[in-house]
């Protein structure tokens, strides 16, 4: 399993294919996805890339963090594990006393 990276400050025109091609320049990119708004389908300006190894992930961070792509300076870092945000429990905002 590869190392997952967070890529922030993406242009709203950047596609998953663009992201994959960019990271393939510095190593083996196993997957790339730009996160989109579920209602509008528009990019949310960030994505995730999975590199083949930790070494390639570090190389990608060094090469691409701060790089100007489509007029925006990329923010590339190791992705954090997704935490349980506690959603979907039906909380209505009212308290029962």
PDB file of N, CA and C in Angstrom:
ATOM      1  N   UNK A   1       0.842  -1.179   0.000  1.00  0.00           N
ATOM      2  CA  UNK A   1       0.000   0.000   0.000  1.00  0.00           C
ATOM      3  C   UNK A   1       0.890   1.246   0.000  1.00  0.00           C
ATOM      4  N   UNK A   2       0.462   2.248  -0.748  1.00  0.00           N
ATOM      5  CA  UNK A   2       1.243   3.467  -0.891  1.00  0.00           C
ATOM      6  C   UNK A   2       1.014   4.460   0.225  1.00  0.00           C
ATOM      7  N   UNK A   3       1.558   5.629   0.028  1.00  0.00           N
ATOM      8  CA  UNK A   3       1.452   6.710   1.006  1.00  0.00           C
ATOM      9  C   UNK A   3       0.517   7.777   0.461  1.00  0.00           C
ATOM     10  N   UNK A   4      -0.495   8.139   1.243  1.00  0.00           N
ATOM     11  CA  UNK A   4      -1.485   9.111   0.807  1.00  0.00           C
ATOM     12  C   UNK A   4      -1.053  10.530   1.145  1.00  0.00           C
ATOM     13  N   UNK A   5      -1.214  11.427   0.162  1.00  0.00           N
ATOM     14  CA  UNK A   5      -0.858  12.827   0.331  1.00  0.00           C
ATOM     15  C   UNK A   5      -2.084  13.705   0.171  1.00  0.00           C
ATOM     16  N   UNK A   6      -2.123  14.790   0.924  1.00  0.00           N
ATOM     17  CA  UNK A   6      -3.149  15.827   0.792  1.00  0.00           C
ATOM     18  C   UNK A   6      -2.584  16.897  -0.132  1.00  0.00           C
ATOM     19  N   UNK A   7      -3.396  17.355  -1.073  1.00  0.00           N
ATOM     20  CA  UNK A   7      -2.986  18.422  -1.987  1.00  0.00           C
ATOM     21  C   UNK A   7      -4.024  19.536  -1.880  1.00  0.00           C
ATOM     22  N   UNK A   8      -3.617  20.674  -1.341  1.00  0.00           N
ATOM     23  CA  UNK A   8      -4.528  21.787  -1.144  1.00  0.00           C
ATOM     24  C   UNK A   8      -4.226  22.958  -2.058  1.00  0.00           C
ATOM     25  N   UNK A   9      -5.157  23.905  -2.094  1.00  0.00           N
ATOM     26  CA  UNK A   9      -5.064  25.132  -2.878  1.00  0.00           C
ATOM     27  C   UNK A   9      -5.050  24.855  -4.380  1.00  0.00           C
ATOM     28  N   UNK A  10      -5.805  23.830  -4.796  1.00  0.00           N
ATOM     29  CA  UNK A  10      -5.908  23.518  -6.219  1.00  0.00           C
ATOM     30  C   UNK A  10      -6.815  24.521  -6.916  1.00  0.00           C
ATOM     31  N   UNK A  11      -6.520  24.778  -8.170  1.00  0.00           N
ATOM     32  CA  UNK A  11      -7.415  25.574  -8.997  1.00  0.00           C
ATOM     33  C   UNK A  11      -8.718  24.793  -9.153  1.00  0.00           C
ATOM     34  N   UNK A  12      -9.828  25.492  -9.245  1.00  0.00           N
ATOM     35  CA  UNK A  12     -11.119  24.814  -9.400  1.00  0.00           C
ATOM     36  C   UNK A  12     -11.238  24.120 -10.750  1.00  0.00           C
ATOM     37  N   UNK A  13     -10.336  24.420 -11.685  1.00  0.00           N
ATOM     38  CA  UNK A  13     -10.344  23.775 -12.996  1.00  0.00           C
ATOM     39  C   UNK A  13      -9.506  22.502 -13.027  1.00  0.00           C
ATOM     40  N   UNK A  14      -8.716  22.243 -11.996  1.00  0.00           N
ATOM     41  CA  UNK A  14      -7.857  21.055 -11.953  1.00  0.00           C
ATOM     42  C   UNK A  14      -8.706  19.798 -11.844  1.00  0.00           C
ATOM     43  N   UNK A  15      -8.403  18.813 -12.696  1.00  0.00           N
ATOM     44  CA  UNK A  15      -9.127  17.534 -12.676  1.00  0.00           C
ATOM     45  C   UNK A  15      -8.274  16.465 -12.007  1.00  0.00           C
ATOM     46  N   UNK A  16      -8.886  15.334 -11.718  1.00  0.00           N
ATOM     47  CA  UNK A  16      -8.147  14.208 -11.144  1.00  0.00           C
ATOM     48  C   UNK A  16      -7.050  13.744 -12.101  1.00  0.00           C
ATOM     49  N   UNK A  17      -7.328  13.770 -13.407  1.00  0.00           N
ATOM     50  CA  UNK A  17      -6.331  13.374 -14.410  1.00  0.00           C
ATOM     51  C   UNK A  17      -5.144  14.341 -14.406  1.00  0.00           C
ATOM     52  N   UNK A  18      -5.414  15.647 -14.257  1.00  0.00           N
ATOM     53  CA  UNK A  18      -4.342  16.644 -14.172  1.00  0.00           C
ATOM     54  C   UNK A  18      -3.458  16.367 -12.958  1.00  0.00           C
ATOM     55  N   UNK A  19      -4.099  16.076 -11.841  1.00  0.00           N
ATOM     56  CA  UNK A  19      -3.386  15.820 -10.595  1.00  0.00           C
ATOM     57  C   UNK A  19      -2.511  14.570 -10.719  1.00  0.00           C
ATOM     58  N   UNK A  20      -3.065  13.535 -11.313  1.00  0.00           N
ATOM     59  CA  UNK A  20      -2.313  12.292 -11.501  1.00  0.00           C
ATOM     60  C   UNK A  20      -1.107  12.523 -12.413  1.00  0.00           C
ATOM     61  N   UNK A  21      -1.297  13.265 -13.489  1.00  0.00           N
ATOM     62  CA  UNK A  21      -0.190  13.547 -14.411  1.00  0.00           C
ATOM     63  C   UNK A  21       0.907  14.359 -13.726  1.00  0.00           C
ATOM     64  N   UNK A  22       0.528  15.318 -12.911  1.00  0.00           N
ATOM     65  CA  UNK A  22       1.495  16.148 -12.204  1.00  0.00           C
ATOM     66  C   UNK A  22       2.353  15.305 -11.263  1.00  0.00           C
ATOM     67  N   UNK A  23       1.731  14.450 -10.472  1.00  0.00           N
ATOM     68  CA  UNK A  23       2.469  13.645  -9.510  1.00  0.00           C
ATOM     69  C   UNK A  23       3.234  12.509 -10.184  1.00  0.00           C
ATOM     70  N   UNK A  24       2.795  12.064 -11.346  1.00  0.00           N
ATOM     71  CA  UNK A  24       3.524  11.032 -12.092  1.00  0.00           C
ATOM     72  C   UNK A  24       4.875  11.557 -12.584  1.00  0.00           C
ATOM     73  N   UNK A  25       5.021  12.881 -12.657  1.00  0.00           N
ATOM     74  CA  UNK A  25       6.305  13.476 -13.056  1.00  0.00           C
ATOM     75  C   UNK A  25       7.408  13.198 -12.037  1.00  0.00           C
ATOM     76  N   UNK A  26       7.024  12.987 -10.775  1.00  0.00           N
ATOM     77  CA  UNK A  26       8.028  12.813  -9.716  1.00  0.00           C
ATOM     78  C   UNK A  26       8.088  11.401  -9.140  1.00  0.00           C
ATOM     79  N   UNK A  27       7.198  10.512  -9.571  1.00  0.00           N
ATOM     80  CA  UNK A  27       7.207   9.142  -9.055  1.00  0.00           C
ATOM     81  C   UNK A  27       6.001   8.366  -9.534  1.00  0.00           C
ATOM     82  N   UNK A  28       5.818   7.190  -8.972  1.00  0.00           N
ATOM     83  CA  UNK A  28       4.696   6.340  -9.350  1.00  0.00           C
ATOM     84  C   UNK A  28       3.449   6.756  -8.583  1.00  0.00           C
ATOM     85  N   UNK A  29       2.506   7.317  -9.304  1.00  0.00           N
ATOM     86  CA  UNK A  29       1.242   7.773  -8.721  1.00  0.00           C
ATOM     87  C   UNK A  29       0.216   6.661  -8.884  1.00  0.00           C
ATOM     88  N   UNK A  30      -0.214   6.085  -7.768  1.00  0.00           N
ATOM     89  CA  UNK A  30      -1.168   4.973  -7.824  1.00  0.00           C
ATOM     90  C   UNK A  30      -2.604   5.447  -8.004  1.00  0.00           C
ATOM     91  N   UNK A  31      -2.928   6.613  -7.448  1.00  0.00           N
ATOM     92  CA  UNK A  31      -4.278   7.165  -7.620  1.00  0.00           C
ATOM     93  C   UNK A  31      -4.257   8.649  -7.308  1.00  0.00           C
ATOM     94  N   UNK A  32      -5.221   9.350  -7.872  1.00  0.00           N
ATOM     95  CA  UNK A  32      -5.362  10.784  -7.610  1.00  0.00           C
ATOM     96  C   UNK A  32      -6.832  11.140  -7.740  1.00  0.00           C
ATOM     97  N   UNK A  33      -7.323  11.940  -6.803  1.00  0.00           N
ATOM     98  CA  UNK A  33      -8.716  12.368  -6.893  1.00  0.00           C
ATOM     99  C   UNK A  33      -8.879  13.782  -6.359  1.00  0.00           C
ATOM    100  N   UNK A  34      -9.602  14.575  -7.128  1.00  0.00           N
ATOM    101  CA  UNK A  34      -9.969  15.923  -6.709  1.00  0.00           C
ATOM    102  C   UNK A  34     -11.323  15.796  -6.031  1.00  0.00           C
ATOM    103  N   UNK A  35     -11.464  16.365  -4.857  1.00  0.00           N
ATOM    104  CA  UNK A  35     -12.715  16.273  -4.096  1.00  0.00           C
ATOM    105  C   UNK A  35     -13.696  17.321  -4.614  1.00  0.00           C
ATOM    106  N   UNK A  36     -14.926  16.869  -4.877  1.00  0.00           N
ATOM    107  CA  UNK A  36     -15.947  17.768  -5.413  1.00  0.00           C
ATOM    108  C   UNK A  36     -17.105  17.916  -4.440  1.00  0.00           C
ATOM    109  N   UNK A  37     -17.801  19.030  -4.557  1.00  0.00           N
ATOM    110  CA  UNK A  37     -18.983  19.283  -3.741  1.00  0.00           C
ATOM    111  C   UNK A  37     -20.082  18.307  -4.155  1.00  0.00           C
ATOM    112  N   UNK A  38     -20.695  17.668  -3.202  1.00  0.00           N
ATOM    113  CA  UNK A  38     -21.694  16.645  -3.523  1.00  0.00           C
ATOM    114  C   UNK A  38     -22.941  17.239  -4.184  1.00  0.00           C
ATOM    115  N   UNK A  39     -23.279  18.486  -3.861  1.00  0.00           N
ATOM    116  CA  UNK A  39     -24.480  19.100  -4.434  1.00  0.00           C
ATOM    117  C   UNK A  39     -24.242  19.715  -5.806  1.00  0.00           C
ATOM    118  N   UNK A  40     -23.132  20.437  -5.961  1.00  0.00           N
ATOM    119  CA  UNK A  40     -22.889  21.168  -7.204  1.00  0.00           C
ATOM    120  C   UNK A  40     -21.972  20.444  -8.181  1.00  0.00           C
ATOM    121  N   UNK A  41     -21.172  19.496  -7.680  1.00  0.00           N
ATOM    122  CA  UNK A  41     -20.211  18.802  -8.528  1.00  0.00           C
ATOM    123  C   UNK A  41     -18.952  19.621  -8.789  1.00  0.00           C
ATOM    124  N   UNK A  42     -18.868  20.821  -8.233  1.00  0.00           N
ATOM    125  CA  UNK A  42     -17.719  21.712  -8.421  1.00  0.00           C
ATOM    126  C   UNK A  42     -16.582  21.291  -7.487  1.00  0.00           C
ATOM    127  N   UNK A  43     -15.353  21.458  -7.965  1.00  0.00           N
ATOM    128  CA  UNK A  43     -14.181  21.139  -7.145  1.00  0.00           C
ATOM    129  C   UNK A  43     -14.211  21.935  -5.854  1.00  0.00           C
ATOM    130  N   UNK A  44     -13.739  21.301  -4.772  1.00  0.00           N
ATOM    131  CA  UNK A  44     -13.640  21.997  -3.490  1.00  0.00           C
ATOM    132  C   UNK A  44     -12.246  22.566  -3.273  1.00  0.00           C
ATOM    133  N   UNK A  45     -11.365  22.420  -4.276  1.00  0.00           N
ATOM    134  CA  UNK A  45     -10.047  23.039  -4.212  1.00  0.00           C
ATOM    135  C   UNK A  45      -8.980  22.211  -3.515  1.00  0.00           C
ATOM    136  N   UNK A  46      -9.272  20.927  -3.267  1.00  0.00           N
ATOM    137  CA  UNK A  46      -8.260  20.050  -2.692  1.00  0.00           C
ATOM    138  C   UNK A  46      -8.470  18.635  -3.187  1.00  0.00           C
ATOM    139  N   UNK A  47      -7.467  17.812  -2.964  1.00  0.00           N
ATOM    140  CA  UNK A  47      -7.566  16.427  -3.409  1.00  0.00           C
ATOM    141  C   UNK A  47      -6.576  15.547  -2.658  1.00  0.00           C
ATOM    142  N   UNK A  48      -6.538  14.289  -3.064  1.00  0.00           N
ATOM    143  CA  UNK A  48      -5.649  13.312  -2.454  1.00  0.00           C
ATOM    144  C   UNK A  48      -4.948  12.525  -3.543  1.00  0.00           C
ATOM    145  N   UNK A  49      -3.676  12.215  -3.275  1.00  0.00           N
ATOM    146  CA  UNK A  49      -2.865  11.444  -4.205  1.00  0.00           C
ATOM    147  C   UNK A  49      -2.229  10.323  -3.419  1.00  0.00           C
ATOM    148  N   UNK A  50      -2.173   9.129  -4.014  1.00  0.00           N
ATOM    149  CA  UNK A  50      -1.493   8.022  -3.362  1.00  0.00           C
ATOM    150  C   UNK A  50      -0.257   7.670  -4.181  1.00  0.00           C
ATOM    151  N   UNK A  51       0.898   7.788  -3.540  1.00  0.00           N
ATOM    152  CA  UNK A  51       2.168   7.455  -4.179  1.00  0.00           C
ATOM    153  C   UNK A  51       2.532   6.014  -3.823  1.00  0.00           C
ATOM    154  N   UNK A  52       3.371   5.389  -4.653  1.00  0.00           N
ATOM    155  CA  UNK A  52       3.695   3.968  -4.495  1.00  0.00           C
ATOM    156  C   UNK A  52       4.463   3.652  -3.219  1.00  0.00           C
ATOM    157  N   UNK A  53       5.274   4.589  -2.740  1.00  0.00           N
ATOM    158  CA  UNK A  53       6.072   4.311  -1.540  1.00  0.00           C
ATOM    159  C   UNK A  53       6.233   5.586  -0.714  1.00  0.00           C
ATOM    160  N   UNK A  54       6.692   5.403   0.511  1.00  0.00           N
ATOM    161  CA  UNK A  54       6.943   6.548   1.383  1.00  0.00           C
ATOM    162  C   UNK A  54       8.039   7.433   0.803  1.00  0.00           C
ATOM    163  N   UNK A  55       9.058   6.817   0.219  1.00  0.00           N
ATOM    164  CA  UNK A  55      10.148   7.576  -0.387  1.00  0.00           C
ATOM    165  C   UNK A  55       9.670   8.452  -1.536  1.00  0.00           C
ATOM    166  N   UNK A  56       8.805   7.890  -2.383  1.00  0.00           N
ATOM    167  CA  UNK A  56       8.269   8.673  -3.501  1.00  0.00           C
ATOM    168  C   UNK A  56       7.336   9.770  -3.000  1.00  0.00           C
ATOM    169  N   UNK A  57       6.627   9.495  -1.911  1.00  0.00           N
ATOM    170  CA  UNK A  57       5.748  10.513  -1.328  1.00  0.00           C
ATOM    171  C   UNK A  57       6.579  11.694  -0.817  1.00  0.00           C
ATOM    172  N   UNK A  58       7.686  11.407  -0.131  1.00  0.00           N
ATOM    173  CA  UNK A  58       8.559  12.469   0.377  1.00  0.00           C
ATOM    174  C   UNK A  58       9.166  13.263  -0.773  1.00  0.00           C
ATOM    175  N   UNK A  59       9.534  12.562  -1.839  1.00  0.00           N
ATOM    176  CA  UNK A  59      10.078  13.217  -3.030  1.00  0.00           C
ATOM    177  C   UNK A  59       9.031  14.146  -3.653  1.00  0.00           C
ATOM    178  N   UNK A  60       7.782  13.697  -3.709  1.00  0.00           N
ATOM    179  CA  UNK A  60       6.703  14.510  -4.276  1.00  0.00           C
ATOM    180  C   UNK A  60       6.441  15.748  -3.424  1.00  0.00           C
ATOM    181  N   UNK A  61       6.463  15.595  -2.103  1.00  0.00           N
ATOM    182  CA  UNK A  61       6.268  16.742  -1.210  1.00  0.00           C
ATOM    183  C   UNK A  61       7.369  17.769  -1.448  1.00  0.00           C
ATOM    184  N   UNK A  62       8.620  17.292  -1.505  1.00  0.00           N
ATOM    185  CA  UNK A  62       9.757  18.197  -1.698  1.00  0.00           C
ATOM    186  C   UNK A  62       9.681  18.915  -3.045  1.00  0.00           C
ATOM    187  N   UNK A  63       9.249  18.202  -4.080  1.00  0.00           N
ATOM    188  CA  UNK A  63       9.239  18.770  -5.430  1.00  0.00           C
ATOM    189  C   UNK A  63       8.030  19.659  -5.702  1.00  0.00           C
ATOM    190  N   UNK A  64       6.878  19.330  -5.097  1.00  0.00           N
ATOM    191  CA  UNK A  64       5.643  20.003  -5.503  1.00  0.00           C
ATOM    192  C   UNK A  64       5.041  20.948  -4.473  1.00  0.00           C
ATOM    193  N   UNK A  65       5.427  20.842  -3.211  1.00  0.00           N
ATOM    194  CA  UNK A  65       4.879  21.761  -2.210  1.00  0.00           C
ATOM    195  C   UNK A  65       5.358  23.182  -2.522  1.00  0.00           C
ATOM    196  N   UNK A  66       4.426  24.096  -2.684  1.00  0.00           N
ATOM    197  CA  UNK A  66       4.754  25.485  -3.005  1.00  0.00           C
ATOM    198  C   UNK A  66       4.862  25.767  -4.498  1.00  0.00           C
ATOM    199  N   UNK A  67       4.778  24.741  -5.315  1.00  0.00           N
ATOM    200  CA  UNK A  67       4.884  24.916  -6.775  1.00  0.00           C
ATOM    201  C   UNK A  67       3.633  25.583  -7.332  1.00  0.00           C
ATOM    202  N   UNK A  68       3.828  26.488  -8.272  1.00  0.00           N
ATOM    203  CA  UNK A  68       2.715  27.191  -8.907  1.00  0.00           C
ATOM    204  C   UNK A  68       2.120  26.311 -10.004  1.00  0.00           C
ATOM    205  N   UNK A  69       0.847  25.980  -9.867  1.00  0.00           N
ATOM    206  CA  UNK A  69       0.132  25.170 -10.855  1.00  0.00           C
ATOM    207  C   UNK A  69      -1.187  25.864 -11.165  1.00  0.00           C
ATOM    208  N   UNK A  70      -1.387  26.213 -12.421  1.00  0.00           N
ATOM    209  CA  UNK A  70      -2.594  26.903 -12.877  1.00  0.00           C
ATOM    210  C   UNK A  70      -2.864  28.160 -12.049  1.00  0.00           C
ATOM    211  N   UNK A  71      -1.783  28.886 -11.738  1.00  0.00           N
ATOM    212  CA  UNK A  71      -1.916  30.152 -11.027  1.00  0.00           C
ATOM    213  C   UNK A  71      -2.101  30.049  -9.529  1.00  0.00           C
ATOM    214  N   UNK A  72      -1.978  28.852  -8.961  1.00  0.00           N
ATOM    215  CA  UNK A  72      -2.134  28.674  -7.509  1.00  0.00           C
ATOM    216  C   UNK A  72      -0.927  27.932  -6.957  1.00  0.00           C
ATOM    217  N   UNK A  73      -0.518  28.309  -5.753  1.00  0.00           N
ATOM    218  CA  UNK A  73       0.625  27.676  -5.102  1.00  0.00           C
ATOM    219  C   UNK A  73       0.139  26.462  -4.314  1.00  0.00           C
ATOM    220  N   UNK A  74       0.576  25.261  -4.732  1.00  0.00           N
ATOM    221  CA  UNK A  74       0.106  24.030  -4.107  1.00  0.00           C
ATOM    222  C   UNK A  74       0.586  23.878  -2.672  1.00  0.00           C
ATOM    223  N   UNK A  75      -0.249  23.232  -1.870  1.00  0.00           N
ATOM    224  CA  UNK A  75       0.083  22.847  -0.505  1.00  0.00           C
ATOM    225  C   UNK A  75       0.046  21.318  -0.482  1.00  0.00           C
ATOM    226  N   UNK A  76       1.213  20.684  -0.419  1.00  0.00           N
ATOM    227  CA  UNK A  76       1.300  19.222  -0.454  1.00  0.00           C
ATOM    228  C   UNK A  76       1.866  18.735   0.873  1.00  0.00           C
ATOM    229  N   UNK A  77       1.159  17.810   1.514  1.00  0.00           N
ATOM    230  CA  UNK A  77       1.616  17.259   2.788  1.00  0.00           C
ATOM    231  C   UNK A  77       1.068  15.847   2.960  1.00  0.00           C
ATOM    232  N   UNK A  78       1.593  15.144   3.970  1.00  0.00           N
ATOM    233  CA  UNK A  78       1.069  13.812   4.256  1.00  0.00           C
ATOM    234  C   UNK A  78      -0.381  13.942   4.714  1.00  0.00           C
ATOM    235  N   UNK A  79      -1.232  13.060   4.224  1.00  0.00           N
ATOM    236  CA  UNK A  79      -2.642  13.090   4.611  1.00  0.00           C
ATOM    237  C   UNK A  79      -2.803  12.510   6.008  1.00  0.00           C
ATOM    238  N   UNK A  80      -3.666  13.116   6.794  1.00  0.00           N
ATOM    239  CA  UNK A  80      -3.994  12.594   8.118  1.00  0.00           C
ATOM    240  C   UNK A  80      -5.131  11.601   7.986  1.00  0.00           C
ATOM    241  N   UNK A  81      -5.151  10.618   8.878  1.00  0.00           N
ATOM    242  CA  UNK A  81      -6.262   9.673   8.886  1.00  0.00           C
ATOM    243  C   UNK A  81      -7.555  10.414   9.167  1.00  0.00           C
ATOM    244  N   UNK A  82      -8.597  10.027   8.501  1.00  0.00           N
ATOM    245  CA  UNK A  82      -9.892  10.681   8.701  1.00  0.00           C
ATOM    246  C   UNK A  82     -10.456  10.291  10.058  1.00  0.00           C
ATOM    247  N   UNK A  83     -10.819  11.293  10.823  1.00  0.00           N
ATOM    248  CA  UNK A  83     -11.370  11.021  12.150  1.00  0.00           C
ATOM    249  C   UNK A  83     -12.887  10.953  12.077  1.00  0.00           C
ATOM    250  N   UNK A  84     -13.479  10.280  13.061  1.00  0.00           N
ATOM    251  CA  UNK A  84     -14.934  10.204  13.133  1.00  0.00           C
ATOM    252  C   UNK A  84     -15.450  11.568  13.548  1.00  0.00           C
ATOM    253  N   UNK A  85     -16.200  12.189  12.641  1.00  0.00           N
ATOM    254  CA  UNK A  85     -16.696  13.529  12.918  1.00  0.00           C
ATOM    255  C   UNK A  85     -18.045  13.508  13.623  1.00  0.00           C
ATOM    256  N   UNK A  86     -18.580  12.332  13.872  1.00  0.00           N
ATOM    257  CA  UNK A  86     -19.801  12.219  14.651  1.00  0.00           C
ATOM    258  C   UNK A  86     -21.069  12.614  13.922  1.00  0.00           C
ATOM    259  N   UNK A  87     -21.032  12.654  12.623  1.00  0.00           N
ATOM    260  CA  UNK A  87     -22.225  13.049  11.867  1.00  0.00           C
ATOM    261  C   UNK A  87     -23.233  11.922  11.737  1.00  0.00           C
ATOM    262  N   UNK A  88     -24.418  12.249  11.318  1.00  0.00           N
ATOM    263  CA  UNK A  88     -25.432  11.252  11.011  1.00  0.00           C
ATOM    264  C   UNK A  88     -26.139  10.653  12.200  1.00  0.00           C
ATOM    265  N   UNK A  89     -26.115  11.315  13.324  1.00  0.00           N
ATOM    266  CA  UNK A  89     -26.777  10.758  14.498  1.00  0.00           C
ATOM    267  C   UNK A  89     -28.151  11.363  14.745  1.00  0.00           C
ATOM    268  N   UNK A  90     -28.572  12.250  13.889  1.00  0.00           N
ATOM    269  CA  UNK A  90     -29.913  12.805  14.001  1.00  0.00           C
ATOM    270  C   UNK A  90     -30.072  13.855  15.074  1.00  0.00           C
ATOM    271  N   UNK A  91     -29.015  14.501  15.484  1.00  0.00           N
ATOM    272  CA  UNK A  91     -29.113  15.538  16.506  1.00  0.00           C
ATOM    273  C   UNK A  91     -29.894  16.722  15.946  1.00  0.00           C
ATOM    274  N   UNK A  92     -30.959  17.115  16.649  1.00  0.00           N
ATOM    275  CA  UNK A  92     -31.828  18.187  16.137  1.00  0.00           C
ATOM    276  C   UNK A  92     -31.481  19.554  16.713  1.00  0.00           C
ATOM    277  N   UNK A  93     -30.573  19.604  17.676  1.00  0.00           N
ATOM    278  CA  UNK A  93     -30.208  20.886  18.259  1.00  0.00           C
ATOM    279  C   UNK A  93     -31.017  21.229  19.506  1.00  0.00           C
ATOM    280  N   UNK A  94     -32.055  20.440  19.798  1.00  0.00           N
ATOM    281  CA  UNK A  94     -32.865  20.699  20.992  1.00  0.00           C
ATOM    282  C   UNK A  94     -32.390  19.798  22.119  1.00  0.00           C
ATOM    283  N   UNK A  95     -32.437  20.320  23.303  1.00  0.00           N
ATOM    284  CA  UNK A  95     -32.082  19.516  24.469  1.00  0.00           C
ATOM    285  C   UNK A  95     -33.333  19.075  25.193  1.00  0.00           C
ATOM    286  N   UNK A  96     -33.286  17.880  25.698  1.00  0.00           N
ATOM    287  CA  UNK A  96     -34.412  17.420  26.525  1.00  0.00           C
ATOM    288  C   UNK A  96     -33.967  17.496  27.983  1.00  0.00           C
ATOM    289  N   UNK A  97     -34.803  18.069  28.801  1.00  0.00           N
ATOM    290  CA  UNK A  97     -34.461  18.248  30.214  1.00  0.00           C
ATOM    291  C   UNK A  97     -35.213  17.279  31.077  1.00  0.00           C
TER     292      UNK A  97
END
